[in-house]
């Protein structure tokens, strides 16, 4: 099974199949077999990368880039067919692992001879993983998804509680604490052995370890800098097939393939191209698209969905450079449930009938069309999306053709005590896509007597604004998520974001959701150690989808346009987009 130990014979066969001194093979875009060499050029819509440190990176775009400069204990190969197909866990820096009889202890055996590049060049050893994990609680910069690890590692919570007492602002103080304290469930008996212990069995333990957070770092380098600071980025210790050869904030990031990279020791990343260049100076959607169409760039970064006109153009021409896949990502309306917030709108939203009224008022067909039609999105009425474990199609507030039901919404509002309608302050993130969503929702909800006062918030300020109890908002129209991995990633939503045991209300809570449902928490606790968690998650999904902790809008399909130069198109489960380490470019590039 996926979550048991890898047998020696199976592992040997796997590694034999994946070994070799140079990347080979794969069907290619344009009929040309992928070849090593060339430069992959990327045009970024955003003016800089949001994170490069595995500690803090938690966007699909940062993960797309970090795939090239980090490695983990285990990983995924990538998929040339569909994102949802990239679900097979394979050895990465760990060549094998053993699992205790009770499923609570994993012992990983590291590969020999794998070295860092960049600011460190020594061999990667087990204590580098221990150090990377011990950084997670640093008051200067905390790991982006810390809730996973409170359950994953024994002693982690106690360690973090003690670390929280260290004053922020001095990396030396953090190093001093890390060197003097241990996490009981994380140890390295020798250079090639890493032991990870949990208090409970977790069916998704290996996928949790596949995320970029659990990457090795050399303490002698990383401890000098605050996490993801400019100094850290300019002195980056790469464990992946590429190293950072230059970085100019707001202008460019250049990754160069490590000389003599050992392909036999990396079964998942073919690393075809010699160089990956990211241009941060192209900051409009039209400019990004023009660069790709002219061949000056090969693909985009931070372009969530290509403009509607571009999609139509690529579809009409039946272009081989248009790539689309189900992704499990979704958009939704967040409800302000923070303690102490008592606006009229927030008070109204505590009534389930008001939330149901909004669900019925939404014309999801309009939203899907505005995203680009069926190639880009599909209506959604539940919390778990189609690529996630536990998904069973369910929509408790369905309407004909997903076009909404204003009359039903008005009826529910009247029953809730709002016969003359309701006014809500609605914030949204300032991008072309989210502005379109906001305007569409304002028009459609008005038909049901729900008036939205739209408040535009710049992207960089959006999450801090939501998390501040003093901010003015009742609902947020720019809620979105992508699975942290495909398949058994349900913990992120029903065991994380919506689970008050794992994500209590307060600073750092994603989208300030602040949902508390004891029945959900109980089902999640039952699912985590289960050998068959799917039916438990399906039951939990129906429970919360009925209760509407947020209003589901649509499930997004990932759509990417590329230049004529790109070969061997490959999807990444973790990045929910391109696997840069398995793309190739034509000899003409």
mmCIF file of N, CA, C and O in Angstrom, residues 22-23 71 77 83 100 117 124 154 177 179 229 371 391 413 444 446 492 495 525 583:
data_model
loop_
_atom_site.group_PDB
_atom_site.id
_atom_site.type_symbol
_atom_site.label_atom_id
_atom_site.label_comp_id
_atom_site.label_asym_id
_atom_site.label_seq_id
_atom_site.Cartn_x
_atom_site.Cartn_y
_atom_site.Cartn_z
ATOM 1 N N UNK A 22 21.744 10.350 -17.665
ATOM 2 C CA UNK A 22 21.173 11.507 -18.355
ATOM 3 C C UNK A 22 19.695 11.292 -18.526
ATOM 4 O O UNK A 22 19.228 10.169 -18.654
ATOM 5 N N UNK A 23 18.925 12.390 -18.552
ATOM 6 C CA UNK A 23 17.490 12.252 -18.716
ATOM 7 C C UNK A 23 17.141 11.777 -20.104
ATOM 8 O O UNK A 23 17.743 12.175 -21.078
ATOM 9 N N UNK A 71 14.768 19.332 -2.360
ATOM 10 C CA UNK A 71 14.344 17.936 -2.412
ATOM 11 C C UNK A 71 13.822 17.550 -1.032
ATOM 12 O O UNK A 71 14.125 18.213 -0.037
ATOM 13 N N UNK A 77 6.408 11.974 -9.021
ATOM 14 C CA UNK A 77 7.136 11.993 -10.289
ATOM 15 C C UNK A 77 6.697 13.114 -11.224
ATOM 16 O O UNK A 77 7.431 13.531 -12.102
ATOM 17 N N UNK A 83 -3.275 16.444 -13.518
ATOM 18 C CA UNK A 83 -2.760 16.716 -12.177
ATOM 19 C C UNK A 83 -3.218 15.644 -11.191
ATOM 20 O O UNK A 83 -2.451 15.179 -10.350
ATOM 21 N N UNK A 100 6.996 1.143 11.667
ATOM 22 C CA UNK A 100 6.777 0.275 12.823
ATOM 23 C C UNK A 100 5.418 -0.413 12.730
ATOM 24 O O UNK A 100 4.527 0.017 11.997
ATOM 25 N N UNK A 117 24.312 22.473 -3.386
ATOM 26 C CA UNK A 117 25.022 23.371 -4.289
ATOM 27 C C UNK A 117 24.704 24.794 -3.875
ATOM 28 O O UNK A 117 23.780 25.041 -3.100
ATOM 29 N N UNK A 124 24.497 15.955 1.931
ATOM 30 C CA UNK A 124 23.269 16.091 2.721
ATOM 31 C C UNK A 124 23.182 14.925 3.696
ATOM 32 O O UNK A 124 23.326 13.760 3.312
ATOM 33 N N UNK A 154 5.822 13.722 17.417
ATOM 34 C CA UNK A 154 5.747 13.697 18.882
ATOM 35 C C UNK A 154 6.647 14.791 19.456
ATOM 36 O O UNK A 154 7.773 14.989 18.989
ATOM 37 N N UNK A 177 18.671 28.478 20.749
ATOM 38 C CA UNK A 177 17.566 27.644 21.220
ATOM 39 C C UNK A 177 17.543 26.307 20.478
ATOM 40 O O UNK A 177 17.411 25.240 21.092
ATOM 41 N N UNK A 179 19.903 24.684 19.009
ATOM 42 C CA UNK A 179 21.029 23.816 19.369
ATOM 43 C C UNK A 179 20.865 23.190 20.757
ATOM 44 O O UNK A 179 21.408 22.115 21.033
ATOM 45 N N UNK A 229 14.634 35.813 4.160
ATOM 46 C CA UNK A 229 15.126 37.187 4.010
ATOM 47 C C UNK A 229 15.908 37.300 2.699
ATOM 48 O O UNK A 229 16.265 36.302 2.069
ATOM 49 N N UNK A 371 -15.008 32.770 -15.986
ATOM 50 C CA UNK A 371 -13.680 32.187 -15.824
ATOM 51 C C UNK A 371 -13.113 31.652 -17.132
ATOM 52 O O UNK A 371 -11.918 31.380 -17.225
ATOM 53 N N UNK A 391 -14.389 12.491 -1.704
ATOM 54 C CA UNK A 391 -15.349 13.216 -2.547
ATOM 55 C C UNK A 391 -16.455 12.295 -3.048
ATOM 56 O O UNK A 391 -16.202 11.260 -3.642
ATOM 57 N N UNK A 413 -34.423 34.681 3.283
ATOM 58 C CA UNK A 413 -34.113 35.932 3.962
ATOM 59 C C UNK A 413 -35.307 36.409 4.788
ATOM 60 O O UNK A 413 -35.151 36.865 5.930
ATOM 61 N N UNK A 444 -25.617 39.486 -9.363
ATOM 62 C CA UNK A 444 -26.511 38.334 -9.194
ATOM 63 C C UNK A 444 -27.175 38.327 -7.822
ATOM 64 O O UNK A 444 -28.358 37.993 -7.695
ATOM 65 N N UNK A 446 -27.870 40.883 -6.005
ATOM 66 C CA UNK A 446 -28.835 41.981 -5.929
ATOM 67 C C UNK A 446 -30.230 41.518 -6.344
ATOM 68 O O UNK A 446 -31.246 42.030 -5.839
ATOM 69 N N UNK A 492 -6.228 18.909 4.973
ATOM 70 C CA UNK A 492 -6.027 20.345 4.828
ATOM 71 C C UNK A 492 -7.304 21.130 5.099
ATOM 72 O O UNK A 492 -7.293 22.170 5.747
ATOM 73 N N UNK A 495 -9.729 18.618 8.233
ATOM 74 C CA UNK A 495 -8.923 18.377 9.427
ATOM 75 C C UNK A 495 -8.032 19.546 9.760
ATOM 76 O O UNK A 495 -7.266 19.495 10.719
ATOM 77 N N UNK A 525 -10.828 13.361 13.897
ATOM 78 C CA UNK A 525 -10.010 12.563 14.815
ATOM 79 C C UNK A 525 -10.159 11.075 14.513
ATOM 80 O O UNK A 525 -9.223 10.290 14.710
ATOM 81 N N UNK A 583 10.059 19.622 -17.621
ATOM 82 C CA UNK A 583 9.806 20.237 -18.918
ATOM 83 C C UNK A 583 11.109 20.294 -19.703
ATOM 84 O O UNK A 583 12.196 20.422 -19.132
#
